[in-house]
């Protein structure tokens, strides 16, 4: 699934997947496991330097990716879908130095194990933790953050979600043909371009799934062919649906391989008739051989081309390509913590770095002297400027550019900032940015991150250069998946 902070909404790159073989069998693992009792079975076959053995193991803990850790011949292996304390049979294949372990059969299941709610769970891979109950997911995320943040202190308790499903306000679905050449729709299996045919993803907004299922049926009557990545033939590549959870507004983006869309008006009319709740429809042309979902050309086919949503009492217009947090319920909790950590009194100059459509900066502007936002994506900056006008904000300015370069210029011009709020993509920030923060010497840095690994790396730099981490708040923005968001309050040492 996820993630995120990538305005082209990249799909998975790697073409081949190693663990498809136990697809169906895997879904039966949790239930069957009770019946099975452990005889030590060991088989092996050798071909060249390739070896495959079946061994019995006991899981010692979880890796930061939520995989079970086991020991085998003095090596530590990670096994998908295995839980701590579980005794299981695994297949270990060795090819040269590469060792791959795969769960075959659970002998003694853990108390934390549950039957995944989603019937596509084991085949899809977009969620990684559905075989754990909610408490175990919470514990896993808390411990992951705790381990990563050990040098900086103990994080607060993770903020979880009451209903950890249906939360994604953005989804993209792909269409293809099955062996019988019937149109199927669904998601790519994790790390592959293998399309999993499905009708529902339990973390998507249910409305979004209804819409693309309707489209799948419409494709047949409109003789619209799904795009084939290998041959370059066909028309419809993906459909992107964005839902304003508060406003109820819905955007549908048809990502197509060619700008020539025969029967366009009829298609739009039929889709609107089936789903009058759709408020805007766009066509995005992606004619490149790429794993990015969206191409550059965009045309509004119906409505205003954006949707509006309300976050922390402010209204935001969102366009197709701009980044917007995918779980608005948890985003409100995250932003409340982040802005609280900024300790604004109404006088401060605040930098909102990696600002997207300006959400954090505009919400903070009510309590700040002035806000300066910087963001790389042009569409997002345009949305941010528009959103500041829409909300009558007079003390915020937004700039397009690389946040690091922007900060270097600010530092070179001797500008002042009291608070820097930063929310970089998964790759984290860079030295240009961080070294300029150190030069600008804001009293506080609030670091919002969807990847605590790079957050810890960047915080280490700040700590080595005069800052101290006061508080770390994990937030579960992506239930059922291994991802976890974290916000840290970092202050300049006196
Ligand atoms: N703070 C926003 C957006 C966070 S996502 C929110 O909460 O919604 C991270 C954002 O960083 C994305 O909008 C992405 O386009 C932007 N980005 C990525 N690399 C960047 C860079 N080098 N400089 C500035 N912005 C960048």
Coordinates of C-alpha atoms and ligand atoms in Angstrom, one line a residue:
X1 CA 0.0 0.0 0.0
X2 CA 1.4 2.9 1.3
X3 CA 3.1 5.0 1.4
X4 CA 3.2 8.2 0.8
X5 CA 4.7 11.6 0.7
X6 CA 5.3 11.0 -2.9
X7 CA 3.3 13.2 -5.2
X8 CA 3.5 10.9 -8.1
X9 CA 2.0 8.1 -6.0
X10 CA 4.6 5.6 -7.0
X11 CA 3.6 2.0 -7.4
X12 CA 5.8 -0.9 -6.6
X13 CA 8.9 -1.1 -8.6
X14 CA 10.3 -4.6 -8.4
X15 CA 8.8 -6.9 -11.0
X16 CA 9.1 -10.2 -9.3
X17 CA 8.0 -11.4 -6.0
X18 CA 9.6 -14.2 -4.1
X19 CA 6.8 -15.3 -1.8
X20 CA 3.8 -15.8 -3.9
X21 CA 3.9 -19.6 -3.7
X22 CA 1.9 -20.0 -0.5
X23 CA -0.7 -17.5 -1.6
X24 CA -3.9 -19.4 -0.8
X25 CA -2.4 -21.8 1.7
X26 CA -1.3 -18.9 3.8
X27 CA -4.8 -17.7 4.5
X28 CA -5.5 -21.0 6.1
X29 CA -2.4 -20.8 8.3
X30 CA -3.9 -19.3 11.4
X31 CA -6.9 -21.6 11.6
X32 CA -5.1 -24.8 10.6
X33 CA -2.3 -24.2 12.9
X34 CA -4.3 -25.3 15.9
X35 CA -4.8 -28.7 14.5
X36 CA -1.2 -29.3 13.8
X37 CA 1.4 -30.7 16.1
X38 CA 5.1 -30.6 15.7
X39 CA 7.0 -33.5 14.3
X40 CA 10.4 -32.4 13.4
X41 CA 10.3 -32.7 9.6
X42 CA 13.3 -32.0 7.6
X43 CA 13.7 -32.3 3.8
X44 CA 16.4 -31.0 1.6
X45 CA 17.4 -31.0 -2.0
X46 CA 20.6 -29.6 -3.4
X47 CA 21.2 -28.2 -6.9
X48 CA 24.5 -26.5 -7.3
X49 CA 24.9 -24.0 -4.5
X50 CA 21.1 -23.9 -4.0
X51 CA 19.6 -25.6 -1.0
X52 CA 16.1 -25.8 0.4
X53 CA 15.3 -27.2 3.8
X54 CA 12.3 -27.4 6.0
X55 CA 13.0 -26.7 9.7
X56 CA 11.1 -26.2 12.9
X57 CA 11.8 -22.9 14.7
X58 CA 10.5 -20.8 17.6
X59 CA 10.1 -17.1 17.0
X60 CA 12.2 -14.9 19.2
X61 CA 10.8 -11.5 18.5
X62 CA 9.8 -9.1 15.7
X63 CA 11.9 -7.1 13.3
X64 CA 11.2 -3.5 12.7
X65 CA 9.2 -4.6 9.7
X66 CA 7.0 -6.8 11.8
X67 CA 8.5 -10.0 10.6
X68 CA 9.2 -12.9 13.0
X69 CA 12.9 -13.3 14.0
X70 CA 14.2 -16.9 14.1
X71 CA 17.7 -18.4 14.4
X72 CA 18.9 -21.0 11.9
X73 CA 22.4 -22.4 11.7
X74 CA 23.8 -19.4 13.6
X75 CA 22.0 -16.9 11.4
X76 CA 19.1 -14.6 12.1
X77 CA 16.3 -14.9 9.7
X78 CA 13.1 -12.9 9.3
X79 CA 9.9 -14.7 8.5
X80 CA 6.8 -12.9 7.3
X81 CA 3.6 -13.5 9.4
X82 CA 5.3 -15.2 12.2
X83 CA 4.7 -14.0 15.8
X84 CA 6.9 -14.0 18.9
X85 CA 6.7 -17.3 20.9
X86 CA 5.2 -19.2 18.0
X87 CA 6.6 -22.6 17.0
X88 CA 6.4 -23.1 13.3
X89 CA 7.8 -25.0 10.3
X90 CA 9.6 -22.8 7.8
X91 CA 11.1 -23.3 4.4
X92 CA 14.6 -22.0 4.2
X93 CA 16.1 -21.6 0.7
X94 CA 19.7 -20.7 0.2
X95 CA 21.1 -19.5 -3.1
X96 CA 24.7 -18.5 -2.7
X97 CA 24.8 -16.1 0.1
X98 CA 21.1 -15.2 -0.1
X99 CA 18.9 -16.9 2.4
X100 CA 15.1 -16.7 2.2
X101 CA 12.8 -18.0 4.9
X102 CA 9.1 -18.6 4.4
X103 CA 6.4 -19.7 6.8
X104 CA 4.9 -23.1 6.0
X105 CA 2.9 -24.1 9.0
X106 CA 2.3 -22.8 12.5
X107 CA 2.6 -25.5 15.1
X108 CA 1.8 -23.4 18.2
X109 CA 0.0 -20.1 17.5
X110 CA 0.5 -17.1 19.7
X111 CA -2.3 -15.5 21.8
X112 CA -1.9 -12.4 19.7
X113 CA -2.7 -14.1 16.5
X114 CA -6.0 -13.3 14.9
X115 CA -7.6 -14.3 11.6
X116 CA -7.1 -11.3 9.2
X117 CA -10.3 -9.5 8.5
X118 CA -9.3 -9.1 4.8
X119 CA -9.5 -12.2 2.6
X120 CA -6.7 -10.9 0.4
X121 CA -4.3 -10.2 3.2
X122 CA -1.7 -12.9 2.5
X123 CA -1.7 -12.4 -1.2
X124 CA -1.7 -8.6 -1.2
X125 CA 0.9 -7.6 1.3
X126 CA -0.2 -4.0 1.5
X127 CA -1.0 -4.5 5.1
X128 CA 1.6 -6.4 7.2
X129 CA 0.0 -6.6 10.7
X130 CA -3.5 -7.9 10.2
X131 CA -2.6 -11.3 11.7
X132 CA -1.9 -9.5 15.0
X133 CA -4.7 -8.3 17.3
X134 CA -5.0 -4.5 18.0
X135 CA -3.0 -4.7 21.3
X136 CA -0.2 -6.6 19.6
X137 CA -0.1 -4.0 16.8
X138 CA 0.1 -1.2 19.3
X139 CA 2.8 -2.9 21.3
X140 CA 4.8 -3.6 18.1
X141 CA 4.7 0.1 17.0
X142 CA 5.4 1.4 20.5
X143 CA 8.4 -0.9 20.8
X144 CA 9.7 -0.1 17.3
X145 CA 9.7 3.6 18.2
X146 CA 11.1 3.0 21.6
X147 CA 14.1 1.1 20.1
X148 CA 14.8 3.7 17.5
X149 CA 14.5 6.6 19.9
X150 CA 16.5 5.1 22.7
X151 CA 19.3 7.7 22.3
X152 CA 16.8 10.5 22.9
X153 CA 14.5 9.3 25.7
X154 CA 11.3 7.4 26.2
X155 CA 8.5 8.1 23.7
X156 CA 5.0 8.8 24.9
X157 CA 2.2 6.2 24.4
X158 CA 1.2 5.9 20.8
X159 CA -2.1 7.5 19.8
X160 CA -4.2 4.8 18.2
X161 CA -7.4 4.9 16.2
X162 CA -10.8 3.8 17.5
X163 CA -11.9 2.3 14.2
X164 CA -8.7 1.2 12.5
X165 CA -10.3 0.5 9.1
X166 CA -11.8 2.5 6.2
X167 CA -9.4 5.3 7.0
X168 CA -7.6 6.0 3.7
X169 CA -9.1 9.1 2.0
X170 CA -7.0 8.3 -1.1
X171 CA -6.7 5.1 -3.1
X172 CA -5.5 4.0 -6.5
X173 CA -6.6 0.9 -8.2
X174 CA -5.3 -0.8 -11.3
X175 CA -7.2 -2.8 -14.0
X176 CA -6.0 -5.7 -16.0
X177 CA -7.2 -8.9 -17.7
X178 CA -7.3 -12.3 -16.2
X179 CA -6.5 -15.5 -18.1
X180 CA -10.0 -15.6 -19.4
X181 CA -9.4 -12.1 -20.7
X182 CA -12.0 -10.7 -18.3
X183 CA -11.4 -7.3 -16.8
X184 CA -10.2 -7.4 -13.2
X185 CA -9.4 -4.6 -10.8
X186 CA -7.5 -4.4 -7.6
X187 CA -4.1 -3.6 -6.1
X188 CA -0.6 -4.7 -7.0
X189 CA 0.9 -7.3 -4.6
X190 CA 3.6 -5.7 -2.5
X191 CA 6.9 -5.3 -4.3
X192 CA 5.5 -6.6 -7.6
X193 CA 3.4 -5.8 -10.6
X194 CA 1.2 -8.7 -10.0
X195 CA -2.4 -7.5 -9.9
X196 CA -4.5 -9.0 -7.2
X197 CA -8.1 -9.0 -8.2
X198 CA -10.3 -7.8 -5.3
X199 CA -13.4 -5.8 -4.7
X200 CA -12.7 -4.3 -1.4
X201 CA -9.7 -3.1 0.6
X202 CA -10.6 -2.7 4.3
X203 CA -8.4 0.3 4.9
X204 CA -9.8 2.3 1.9
X205 CA -12.8 4.5 2.2
X206 CA -15.7 2.2 1.3
X207 CA -17.1 4.7 -1.2
X208 CA -13.9 4.7 -3.2
X209 CA -14.1 1.0 -3.6
X210 CA -17.7 1.2 -4.7
X211 CA -16.7 3.7 -7.4
X212 CA -13.9 1.7 -9.0
X213 CA -16.0 -1.5 -8.9
X214 CA -18.7 0.4 -10.9
X215 CA -16.0 1.6 -13.3
X216 CA -14.7 -2.0 -13.8
X217 CA -18.2 -3.0 -14.9
X218 CA -18.6 0.1 -17.1
X219 CA -15.3 -0.7 -18.9
X220 CA -16.9 -3.7 -20.5
X221 CA -20.0 -1.9 -21.9
X222 CA -17.8 1.0 -23.0
X223 CA -15.3 -1.4 -24.6
X224 CA -12.5 0.2 -22.7
X225 CA -9.4 -1.9 -22.4
X226 CA -7.2 -1.9 -19.3
X227 CA -3.6 -0.8 -20.1
X228 CA -1.0 -3.5 -20.3
X229 CA 2.4 -2.5 -19.0
X230 CA 4.3 -5.1 -20.9
X231 CA 2.8 -4.5 -24.4
X232 CA 2.0 -0.8 -23.9
X233 CA -1.5 -1.5 -25.3
X234 CA -4.9 -0.6 -23.8
X235 CA -6.2 2.6 -22.3
X236 CA -7.2 2.8 -18.6
X237 CA -4.1 2.5 -16.3
X238 CA -5.4 3.4 -12.9
X239 CA -8.2 5.1 -11.1
X240 CA -7.3 7.5 -8.3
X241 CA -10.1 8.3 -5.8
X242 CA -9.8 11.1 -3.2
X243 CA -12.5 11.6 -0.6
X244 CA -13.1 14.6 1.6
X245 CA -14.0 12.8 4.8
X246 CA -15.8 15.9 6.3
X247 CA -17.1 17.5 3.2
X248 CA -18.1 14.2 1.5
X249 CA -16.7 15.6 -1.8
X250 CA -15.2 12.9 -4.1
X251 CA -12.6 13.3 -6.8
X252 CA -12.1 10.6 -9.4
X253 CA -9.0 10.7 -11.6
X254 CA -8.9 8.4 -14.6
X255 CA -5.3 7.7 -15.4
X256 CA -5.2 6.9 -19.1
X257 CA -2.4 6.0 -21.5
X258 CA -3.5 8.3 -24.3
X259 CA -5.2 11.7 -24.5
X260 CA -7.6 10.4 -27.1
X261 CA -10.6 9.3 -24.9
X262 CA -13.4 8.1 -27.2
X263 CA -16.8 8.3 -25.6
X264 CA -15.5 10.5 -22.9
X265 CA -18.7 12.5 -22.3
X266 CA -20.8 9.4 -22.2
X267 CA -18.5 7.7 -19.8
X268 CA -18.5 10.7 -17.4
X269 CA -22.2 10.9 -17.6
X270 CA -22.7 7.2 -16.8
X271 CA -20.3 7.4 -13.9
X272 CA -22.0 10.4 -12.4
X273 CA -25.4 8.8 -12.8
X274 CA -24.2 5.7 -11.0
X275 CA -22.4 7.8 -8.3
X276 CA -24.0 11.3 -7.9
X277 CA -21.8 11.8 -4.9
X278 CA -18.8 12.3 -7.2
X279 CA -18.1 16.0 -7.2
X280 CA -15.2 16.2 -9.7
X281 CA -13.7 13.9 -12.4
X282 CA -10.3 14.4 -14.1
X283 CA -8.4 12.7 -16.8
X284 CA -4.6 12.3 -16.2
X285 CA -2.5 11.2 -19.2
X286 CA 0.3 8.9 -18.3
X287 CA 1.9 7.7 -21.5
X288 CA 5.3 6.9 -20.1
X289 CA 6.7 3.5 -19.2
X290 CA 6.9 4.2 -15.5
X291 CA 5.8 2.9 -12.1
X292 CA 4.5 6.4 -11.2
X293 CA 0.8 6.4 -11.2
X294 CA 0.2 10.0 -12.4
X295 CA 1.5 11.6 -15.6
X296 CA 1.9 15.3 -16.3
X297 CA -1.1 16.1 -18.4
X298 CA -4.3 16.7 -16.6
X299 CA -7.7 17.7 -17.8
X300 CA -10.8 18.4 -15.7
X301 CA -13.8 16.5 -17.2
X302 CA -16.4 17.5 -14.6
X303 CA -16.5 19.8 -11.6
X304 CA -13.9 22.1 -10.2
X305 CA -10.9 19.8 -10.4
X306 CA -10.3 19.8 -6.6
X307 CA -12.0 18.6 -3.5
X308 CA -12.3 20.4 -0.2
X309 CA -11.8 18.9 3.2
X310 CA -11.9 20.3 6.7
X311 CA -9.0 19.7 9.1
X312 CA -8.7 21.3 12.6
X313 CA -11.5 23.7 11.7
X314 CA -9.9 25.0 8.5
X315 CA -11.0 24.3 4.9
X316 CA -8.4 23.0 2.4
X317 CA -8.7 22.5 -1.3
X318 CA -6.8 19.6 -2.6
X319 CA -5.8 18.9 -6.2
X320 CA -5.0 15.5 -7.8
X321 CA -1.3 15.7 -7.5
X322 CA -0.9 17.4 -4.1
X323 CA 0.0 15.5 -1.0
X324 CA -2.6 15.4 1.6
X325 CA -2.4 13.2 4.7
X326 CA -4.3 10.0 4.0
X327 CA -5.8 9.5 7.5
X328 CA -7.5 12.7 8.5
X329 CA -8.9 11.4 11.9
X330 CA -5.3 10.7 13.1
X331 CA -3.9 13.8 11.3
X332 CA -6.0 16.0 13.6
X333 CA -4.4 14.3 16.6
X334 CA -0.9 14.5 15.0
X335 CA -1.3 18.2 14.1
X336 CA -2.6 19.1 17.6
X337 CA 0.5 17.5 19.2
X338 CA 2.8 19.1 16.6
X339 CA 1.4 22.6 17.1
X340 CA 1.3 22.1 20.8
X341 CA 5.0 21.3 20.8
X342 CA 5.7 24.5 18.9
X343 CA 4.5 26.5 22.0
X344 CA 3.4 29.5 20.0
X345 CA 2.4 32.7 21.7
X346 CA 1.3 34.8 18.7
X347 CA 4.7 36.4 18.0
X348 CA 6.9 33.7 16.5
X349 CA 8.2 33.4 13.0
X350 CA 7.4 29.8 12.0
X351 CA 8.9 27.9 9.1
X352 CA 6.7 25.1 7.8
X353 CA 9.1 23.1 5.8
X354 CA 7.9 20.4 3.4
X355 CA 4.5 22.0 3.8
X356 CA 2.4 20.2 1.1
X357 CA -0.8 22.2 0.7
X358 CA 0.0 24.3 3.7
X359 CA -2.1 22.5 6.3
X360 CA 0.3 22.6 9.3
X361 CA 1.4 26.2 8.6
X362 CA -2.0 27.5 8.1
X363 CA -3.4 25.9 11.2
X364 CA -0.4 27.2 13.2
X365 CA -0.8 30.7 11.7
X366 CA -3.7 31.4 14.0
X367 CA -1.2 31.3 16.9
X368 CA 1.9 32.6 15.2
X369 CA 3.3 36.0 14.2
X370 CA 4.1 34.8 10.7
X371 CA 4.4 31.6 8.8
X372 CA 6.8 30.8 5.9
X373 CA 6.0 27.6 4.0
X374 CA 8.3 25.8 1.6
X375 CA 7.5 22.9 -0.7
X376 CA 8.9 21.3 -3.8
X377 CA 5.7 20.3 -5.6
X378 CA 4.2 23.2 -7.7
X379 CA 0.6 22.1 -7.5
X380 CA 0.8 21.8 -3.7
X381 CA 2.3 25.3 -3.4
X382 CA -0.5 26.6 -5.6
X383 CA -3.0 24.9 -3.3
X384 CA -1.3 26.3 -0.2
X385 CA -1.5 29.9 -1.5
X386 CA -5.1 29.3 -2.5
X387 CA -5.9 27.8 0.9
X388 CA -4.4 30.7 2.8
X389 CA -6.7 33.1 0.9
X390 CA -9.6 30.8 1.3
X391 CA -9.2 30.8 5.1
X392 CA -8.5 34.5 5.3
X393 CA -5.0 33.9 6.5
X394 CA -2.9 37.1 6.2
X395 CA 0.3 36.1 7.9
X396 CA 1.5 33.2 5.8
X397 CA 3.7 33.0 2.7
X398 CA 4.5 30.0 0.6
X399 CA 7.4 29.3 -1.6
X400 CA 8.2 26.6 -4.2
X401 CA 11.6 25.0 -4.0
X402 CA 13.8 22.5 -2.3
X403 CA 13.5 22.9 1.5
X404 CA 17.3 22.5 2.0
X405 CA 18.2 25.1 -0.6
X406 CA 15.6 27.5 0.8
X407 CA 17.0 27.2 4.3
X408 CA 20.5 27.6 3.1
X409 CA 19.4 31.0 1.5
X410 CA 17.6 32.0 4.6
X411 CA 20.7 31.3 6.7
X412 CA 22.9 33.1 4.2
X413 CA 20.7 36.2 4.4
X414 CA 20.8 36.2 8.2
X415 CA 17.0 35.7 8.4
X416 CA 15.4 34.8 11.8
X417 CA 13.1 32.0 12.7
X418 CA 11.8 31.1 16.1
X419 CA 10.2 27.7 15.3
X420 CA 10.9 25.3 12.4
X421 CA 8.2 22.7 11.8
X422 CA 9.5 20.1 9.4
X423 CA 7.6 17.2 7.8
X424 CA 9.9 15.6 5.2
X425 CA 9.2 12.6 3.0
X426 CA 10.2 9.1 4.0
X427 CA 13.8 9.7 3.0
X428 CA 14.0 12.3 5.7
X429 CA 15.8 15.7 5.5
X430 CA 19.3 16.5 4.2
X431 CA 22.4 18.0 5.5
X432 CA 21.8 21.3 3.7
X433 CA 18.5 21.7 5.5
X434 CA 19.8 20.5 8.9
X435 CA 23.0 22.6 8.9
X436 CA 20.9 25.7 8.0
X437 CA 18.6 25.0 10.9
X438 CA 21.7 24.9 13.1
X439 CA 22.8 28.3 11.7
X440 CA 19.3 29.9 12.0
X441 CA 19.1 28.7 15.6
X442 CA 15.4 28.5 16.0
X443 CA 14.4 28.0 19.7
X444 CA 12.3 24.9 18.7
X445 CA 12.2 22.4 16.0
X446 CA 9.1 20.2 15.6
X447 CA 9.9 17.2 13.5
X448 CA 6.9 15.3 12.0
X449 CA 7.9 12.1 10.3
X450 CA 6.4 9.1 8.6
X451 CA 9.7 7.2 8.9
X452 CA 11.2 7.2 12.4
X453 CA 14.4 5.6 11.0
X454 CA 15.3 8.8 9.1
X455 CA 13.8 10.9 11.8
X456 CA 16.2 9.4 14.4
X457 CA 19.1 9.9 12.0
X458 CA 18.3 13.6 11.5
X459 CA 17.7 14.2 15.2
X460 CA 21.1 12.7 15.9
X461 CA 22.6 15.5 13.8
X462 CA 20.6 18.2 15.6
X463 CA 21.5 16.7 19.0
X464 CA 25.2 16.8 18.0
X465 CA 24.8 20.4 17.1
X466 CA 23.3 22.1 20.1
X467 CA 19.7 20.7 20.3
X468 CA 18.0 18.4 22.7
X469 CA 15.0 16.1 22.2
X470 CA 12.3 16.9 24.7
X471 CA 9.4 14.7 23.7
X472 CA 8.5 12.1 21.1
X473 CA 4.9 11.3 20.3
X474 CA 4.1 8.3 18.1
X475 CA 0.8 8.3 16.2
X476 CA -0.8 5.4 14.5
X477 CA -1.7 6.9 11.1
X478 CA -1.6 3.7 9.2
X479 CA -3.3 0.9 11.2
X480 CA -2.9 -2.7 9.9
X481 CA 0.4 -1.7 8.3
X482 CA 3.9 -1.6 9.7
X483 CA 4.2 2.2 9.2
X484 CA 4.2 4.6 12.1
X485 CA 4.2 8.3 12.3
X486 CA 6.1 10.2 15.0
X487 CA 6.4 13.8 16.1
X488 CA 9.3 15.1 18.2
X489 CA 9.8 18.3 20.1
X490 CA 13.4 19.5 19.8
X491 CA 14.7 22.5 21.6
X492 CA 17.9 24.6 21.5
X493 CA 20.1 24.0 24.5
X494 CA 20.8 27.1 26.6
Ligands
LIG1 N1 3.3 18.8 5.8 C1 2.5 18.4 4.8 C2 3.1 17.5 3.8 C3 4.0 16.5 4.3 S1 4.5 15.3 3.0 C4 1.3 17.7 5.4 O1 1.2 17.4 6.6 O2 0.3 17.4 4.7 C5 6.1 15.8 2.6 C6 6.0 16.9 1.5 O3 7.4 17.2 1.2 C7 5.4 16.5 0.2 O4 4.4 17.5 -0.1 C8 6.5 16.6 -0.8 O5 6.1 17.1 -2.1 C9 7.5 17.5 -0.1 N2 8.9 17.4 -0.5 C10 9.6 16.3 -0.9 N3 10.9 16.7 -1.1 C11 11.0 18.0 -0.8 C12 12.1 18.9 -0.9 N4 13.3 18.5 -1.2 N5 11.9 20.2 -0.5 C13 10.6 20.6 -0.2 N6 9.6 19.8 -0.2 C14 9.7 18.5 -0.5

